[in-house]
Coordinates of C-alpha atoms in Angstrom, one line a residue:
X8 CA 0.0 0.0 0.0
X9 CA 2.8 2.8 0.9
X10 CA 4.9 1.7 -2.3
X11 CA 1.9 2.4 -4.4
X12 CA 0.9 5.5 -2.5
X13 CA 4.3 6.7 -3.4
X14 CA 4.5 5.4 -7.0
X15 CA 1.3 7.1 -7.7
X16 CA 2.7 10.5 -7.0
X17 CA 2.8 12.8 -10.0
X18 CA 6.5 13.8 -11.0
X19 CA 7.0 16.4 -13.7
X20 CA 10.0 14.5 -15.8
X21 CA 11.0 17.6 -18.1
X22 CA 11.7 19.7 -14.6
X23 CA 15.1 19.7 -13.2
X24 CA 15.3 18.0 -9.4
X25 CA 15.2 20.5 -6.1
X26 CA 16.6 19.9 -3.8
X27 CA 14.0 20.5 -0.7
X28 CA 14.4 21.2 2.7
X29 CA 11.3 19.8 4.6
X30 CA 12.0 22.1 7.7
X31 CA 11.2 25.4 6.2
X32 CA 8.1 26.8 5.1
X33 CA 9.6 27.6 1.1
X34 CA 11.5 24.4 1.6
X35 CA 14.6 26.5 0.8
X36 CA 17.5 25.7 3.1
X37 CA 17.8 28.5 6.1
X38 CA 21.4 27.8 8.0
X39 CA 19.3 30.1 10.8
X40 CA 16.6 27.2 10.8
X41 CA 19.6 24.7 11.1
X42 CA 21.5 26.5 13.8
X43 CA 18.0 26.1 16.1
X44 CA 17.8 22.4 15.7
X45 CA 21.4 21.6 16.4
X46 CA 22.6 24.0 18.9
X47 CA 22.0 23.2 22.7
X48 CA 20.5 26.0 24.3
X49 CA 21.8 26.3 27.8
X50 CA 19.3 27.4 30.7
X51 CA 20.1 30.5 32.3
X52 CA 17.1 31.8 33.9
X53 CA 17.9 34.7 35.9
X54 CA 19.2 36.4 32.8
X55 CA 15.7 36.2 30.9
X56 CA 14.5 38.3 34.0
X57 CA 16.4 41.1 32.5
X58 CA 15.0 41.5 28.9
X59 CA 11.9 43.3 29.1
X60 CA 9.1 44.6 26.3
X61 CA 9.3 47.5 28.6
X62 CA 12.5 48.0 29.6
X63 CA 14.4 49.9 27.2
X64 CA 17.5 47.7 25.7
X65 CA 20.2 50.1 27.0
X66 CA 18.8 49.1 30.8
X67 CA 18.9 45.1 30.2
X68 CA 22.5 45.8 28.6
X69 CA 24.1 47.2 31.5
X70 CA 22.0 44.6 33.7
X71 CA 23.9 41.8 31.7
X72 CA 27.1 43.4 31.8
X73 CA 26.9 43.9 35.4
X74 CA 25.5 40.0 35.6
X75 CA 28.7 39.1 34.0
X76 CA 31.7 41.6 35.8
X77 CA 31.4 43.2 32.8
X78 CA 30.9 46.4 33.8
X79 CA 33.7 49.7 32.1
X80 CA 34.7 51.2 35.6
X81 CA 38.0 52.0 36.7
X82 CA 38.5 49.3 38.4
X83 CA 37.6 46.8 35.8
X84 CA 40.2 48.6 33.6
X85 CA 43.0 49.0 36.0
X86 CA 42.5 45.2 36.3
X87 CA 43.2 44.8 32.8
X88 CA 46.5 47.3 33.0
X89 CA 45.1 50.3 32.2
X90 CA 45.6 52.6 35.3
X91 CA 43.4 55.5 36.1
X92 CA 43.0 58.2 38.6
X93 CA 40.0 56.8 39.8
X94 CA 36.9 59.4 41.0
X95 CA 34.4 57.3 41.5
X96 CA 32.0 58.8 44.0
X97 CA 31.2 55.1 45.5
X98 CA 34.0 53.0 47.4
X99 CA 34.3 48.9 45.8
X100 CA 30.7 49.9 43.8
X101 CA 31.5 47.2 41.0
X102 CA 32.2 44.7 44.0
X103 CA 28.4 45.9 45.9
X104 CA 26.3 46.0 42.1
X105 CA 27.7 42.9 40.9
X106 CA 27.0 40.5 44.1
X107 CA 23.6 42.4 45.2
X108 CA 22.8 42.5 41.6
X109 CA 22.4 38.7 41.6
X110 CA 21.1 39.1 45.5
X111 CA 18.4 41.0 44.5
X112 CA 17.4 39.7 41.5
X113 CA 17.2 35.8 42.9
X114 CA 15.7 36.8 46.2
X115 CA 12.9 39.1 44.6
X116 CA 12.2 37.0 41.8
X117 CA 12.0 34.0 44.6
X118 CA 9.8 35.8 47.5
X119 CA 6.4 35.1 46.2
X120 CA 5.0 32.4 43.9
X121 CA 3.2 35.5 41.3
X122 CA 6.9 36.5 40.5
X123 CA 6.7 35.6 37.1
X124 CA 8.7 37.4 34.4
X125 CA 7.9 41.4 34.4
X126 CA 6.8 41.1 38.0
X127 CA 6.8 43.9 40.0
X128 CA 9.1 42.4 42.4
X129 CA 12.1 41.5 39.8
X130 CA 11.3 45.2 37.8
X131 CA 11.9 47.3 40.9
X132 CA 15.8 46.0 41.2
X133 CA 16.6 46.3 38.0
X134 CA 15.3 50.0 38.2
X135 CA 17.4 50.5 41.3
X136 CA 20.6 49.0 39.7
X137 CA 20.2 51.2 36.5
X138 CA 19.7 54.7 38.0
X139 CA 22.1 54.3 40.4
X140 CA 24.8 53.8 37.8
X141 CA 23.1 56.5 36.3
X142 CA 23.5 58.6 39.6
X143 CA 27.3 57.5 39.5
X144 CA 27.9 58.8 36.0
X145 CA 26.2 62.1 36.4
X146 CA 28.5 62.4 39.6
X147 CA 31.9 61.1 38.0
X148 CA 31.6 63.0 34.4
X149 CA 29.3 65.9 35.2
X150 CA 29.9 66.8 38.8
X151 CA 26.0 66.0 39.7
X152 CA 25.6 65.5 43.6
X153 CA 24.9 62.2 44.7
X154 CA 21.0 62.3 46.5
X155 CA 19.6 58.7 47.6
X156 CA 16.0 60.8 47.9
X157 CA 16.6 61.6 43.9
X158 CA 17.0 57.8 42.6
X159 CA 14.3 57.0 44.8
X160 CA 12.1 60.1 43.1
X161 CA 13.3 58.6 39.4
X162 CA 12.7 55.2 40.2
X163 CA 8.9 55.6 41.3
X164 CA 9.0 57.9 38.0
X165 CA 9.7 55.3 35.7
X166 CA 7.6 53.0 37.2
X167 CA 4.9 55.7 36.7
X168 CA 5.6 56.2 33.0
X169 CA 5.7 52.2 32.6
X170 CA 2.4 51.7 33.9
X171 CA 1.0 55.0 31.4
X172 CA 1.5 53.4 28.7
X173 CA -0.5 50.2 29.7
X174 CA 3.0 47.7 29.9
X175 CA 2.3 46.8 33.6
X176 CA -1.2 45.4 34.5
X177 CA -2.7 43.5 37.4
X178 CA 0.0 40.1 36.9
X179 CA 2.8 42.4 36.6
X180 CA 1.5 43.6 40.1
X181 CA -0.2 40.7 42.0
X182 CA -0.2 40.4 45.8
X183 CA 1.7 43.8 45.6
X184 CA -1.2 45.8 44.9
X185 CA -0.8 47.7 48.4
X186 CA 2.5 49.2 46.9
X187 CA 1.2 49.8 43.7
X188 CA -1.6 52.1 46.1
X189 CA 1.2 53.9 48.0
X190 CA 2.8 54.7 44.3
X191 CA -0.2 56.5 43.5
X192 CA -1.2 54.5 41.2
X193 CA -4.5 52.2 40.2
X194 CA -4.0 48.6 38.9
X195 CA -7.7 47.0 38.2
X196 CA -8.3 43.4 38.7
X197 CA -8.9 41.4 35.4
X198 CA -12.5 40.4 34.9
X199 CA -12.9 36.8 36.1
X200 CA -12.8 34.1 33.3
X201 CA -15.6 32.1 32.5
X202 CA -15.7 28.7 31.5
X203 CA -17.6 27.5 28.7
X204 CA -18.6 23.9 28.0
X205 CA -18.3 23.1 24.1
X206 CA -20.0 19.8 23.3
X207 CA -19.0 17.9 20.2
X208 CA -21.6 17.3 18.1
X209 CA -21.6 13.9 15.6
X210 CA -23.0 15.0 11.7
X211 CA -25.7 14.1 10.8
X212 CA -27.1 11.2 8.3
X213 CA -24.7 10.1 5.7
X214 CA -22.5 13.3 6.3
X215 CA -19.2 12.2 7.8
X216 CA -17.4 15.3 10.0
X217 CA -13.6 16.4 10.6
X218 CA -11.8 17.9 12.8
X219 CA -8.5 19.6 12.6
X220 CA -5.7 21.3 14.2
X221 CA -2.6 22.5 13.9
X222 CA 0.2 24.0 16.2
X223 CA 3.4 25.8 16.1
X224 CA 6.5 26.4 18.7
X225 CA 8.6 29.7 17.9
X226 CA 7.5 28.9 14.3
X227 CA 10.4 26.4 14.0
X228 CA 8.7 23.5 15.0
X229 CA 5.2 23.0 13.5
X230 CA 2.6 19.9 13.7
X231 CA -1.3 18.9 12.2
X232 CA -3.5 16.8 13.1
X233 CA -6.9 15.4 12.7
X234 CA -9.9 12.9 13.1
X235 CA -12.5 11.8 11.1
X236 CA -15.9 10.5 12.4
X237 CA -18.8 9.0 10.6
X238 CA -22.5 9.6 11.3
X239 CA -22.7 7.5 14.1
X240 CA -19.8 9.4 16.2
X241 CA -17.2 6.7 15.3
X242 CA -13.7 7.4 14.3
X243 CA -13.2 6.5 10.5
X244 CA -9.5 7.9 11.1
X245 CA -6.9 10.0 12.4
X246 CA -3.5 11.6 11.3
X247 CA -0.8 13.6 12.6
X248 CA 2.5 15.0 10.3
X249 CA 5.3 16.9 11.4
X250 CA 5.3 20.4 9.6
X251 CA 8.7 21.8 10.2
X252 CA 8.6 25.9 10.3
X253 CA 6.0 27.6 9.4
X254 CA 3.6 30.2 11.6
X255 CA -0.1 29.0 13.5
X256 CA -2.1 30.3 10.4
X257 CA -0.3 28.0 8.0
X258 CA -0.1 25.2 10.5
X259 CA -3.5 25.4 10.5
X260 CA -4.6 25.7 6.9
X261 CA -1.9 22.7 6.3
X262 CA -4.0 20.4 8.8
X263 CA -7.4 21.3 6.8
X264 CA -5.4 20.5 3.6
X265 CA -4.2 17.0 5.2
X266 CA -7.6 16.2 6.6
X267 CA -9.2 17.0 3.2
X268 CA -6.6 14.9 1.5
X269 CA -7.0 12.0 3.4
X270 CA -10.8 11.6 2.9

């Protein structure tokens, strides 16, 4: 049965052979496409806290340089040779951000079960870390004093401009709503969900029905699938196929095309 299935395929003789590569959506080869099946993606959680829709890239930067010792201070560079007159306004403050950084970050993001990615909880630290270096520079390059009560003020002032323009809502802010209050500010709850009951419904005389799906992973890895019932509610058949990449819209339209294909 499969030999003949695959004899019976139609092949245009007079075209020249493709080569086809089954795990893009144009079956053109895509080395990017490659590179995500092959490589080994190491899990580094604490530094996906850092990159934020709604932290601005310069912020998350610094964060990872600071994650890493990575940080352009004098005595990162007098390590490496260079020597400096150094006039930084904060005694060993590479030493105090780099360990707190991490401090902070694991000890927020592990105080409450809600502190998902973008929670309030692992936001607020980064904020601190960032305009305190901020603070720093103004004082080393621009002679700007150094006011605690200021990088508080700028803090609670970004957080203010974050939740105007609608990045923050109520999960960025649960079981910390009190705070959000004493900020001045007004997170609503989320309506509550409602669940619906959707009952399957078999065709009716001599009409045969089929259902479908199809799903996709970061586009790179897509699948169908599908069942067939008759008129009584019996299942005639089902299929799955691997896709390779291709978006949820074409996942889905592929899994139609199967179905239809099989019956």
């Amino acid at each position: 049965m499969a030999a003949r299935t695959i004899i019976e395929i139609p092949v245009n003789t007079s075209a020249e052979d493709t080569l086809v590569w089954k795990l893009s959506n144009n079956c053109s080869f895509k080395t990017s496409i490659a590179w995500n099946i092959i490589r080994q993606r190491q899990d580094v959680p604490i530094f996906g806290w850092i990159w934020l829709s709604f932290i601005i890239p310069t912020i998350s930067i610094f964060l990872w340089h600071l994650l890493h010792d990575k940080l352009a201070i004098d005595t990162r560079l007098q390590q490496k040779g260079i020597h400096l007159a150094s006039r930084c306004m904060c005694l060993n403050m590479k030493n105090l951000l780099h360990i707190s950084s991490l401090l902070a970050l694991m000890q927020m993001r592990n105080s409450t079960p809600y502190a998902t990615l973008g929670h309030i909880r692992t936001v607020v630290p980064i904020l601190i870390f960032w305009h305190i270096w901020e603070a720093r520079n103004n004082a080393k390059y621009w002679d700007k004093k150094f006011f605690a009560s200021k990088i508080i003020h700028r803090i609670i002032q970004h957080l203010h401009n974050i939740y105007a323009v609608g990045k923050m809502g109520y999960k960025h802010w649960k079981s910390n709503l009190q705070f959000a209050k004493h900020l001045g500010l007004t997170v609503p709850r989320p309506t509550p969900k409602i669940a619906i009951a959707v009952t399957w419904l078999r065709p009716t005389d001599k009409l045969w029905k089929l259902n479908t799906d199809g799903a996709t992973c970061d586009s790179l890895c897509s699948n169908a699938g599908g069942i067939l019932h008759d008129q009584n509610g019996n299942a005639v058949f089902a299929f799955t196929h691997f896709l390779g990449a291709m978006n949820s819209i074409e996942a889905e339209i592929e899994a139609v095309l199967s179905g239809l294909q099989h019956c």
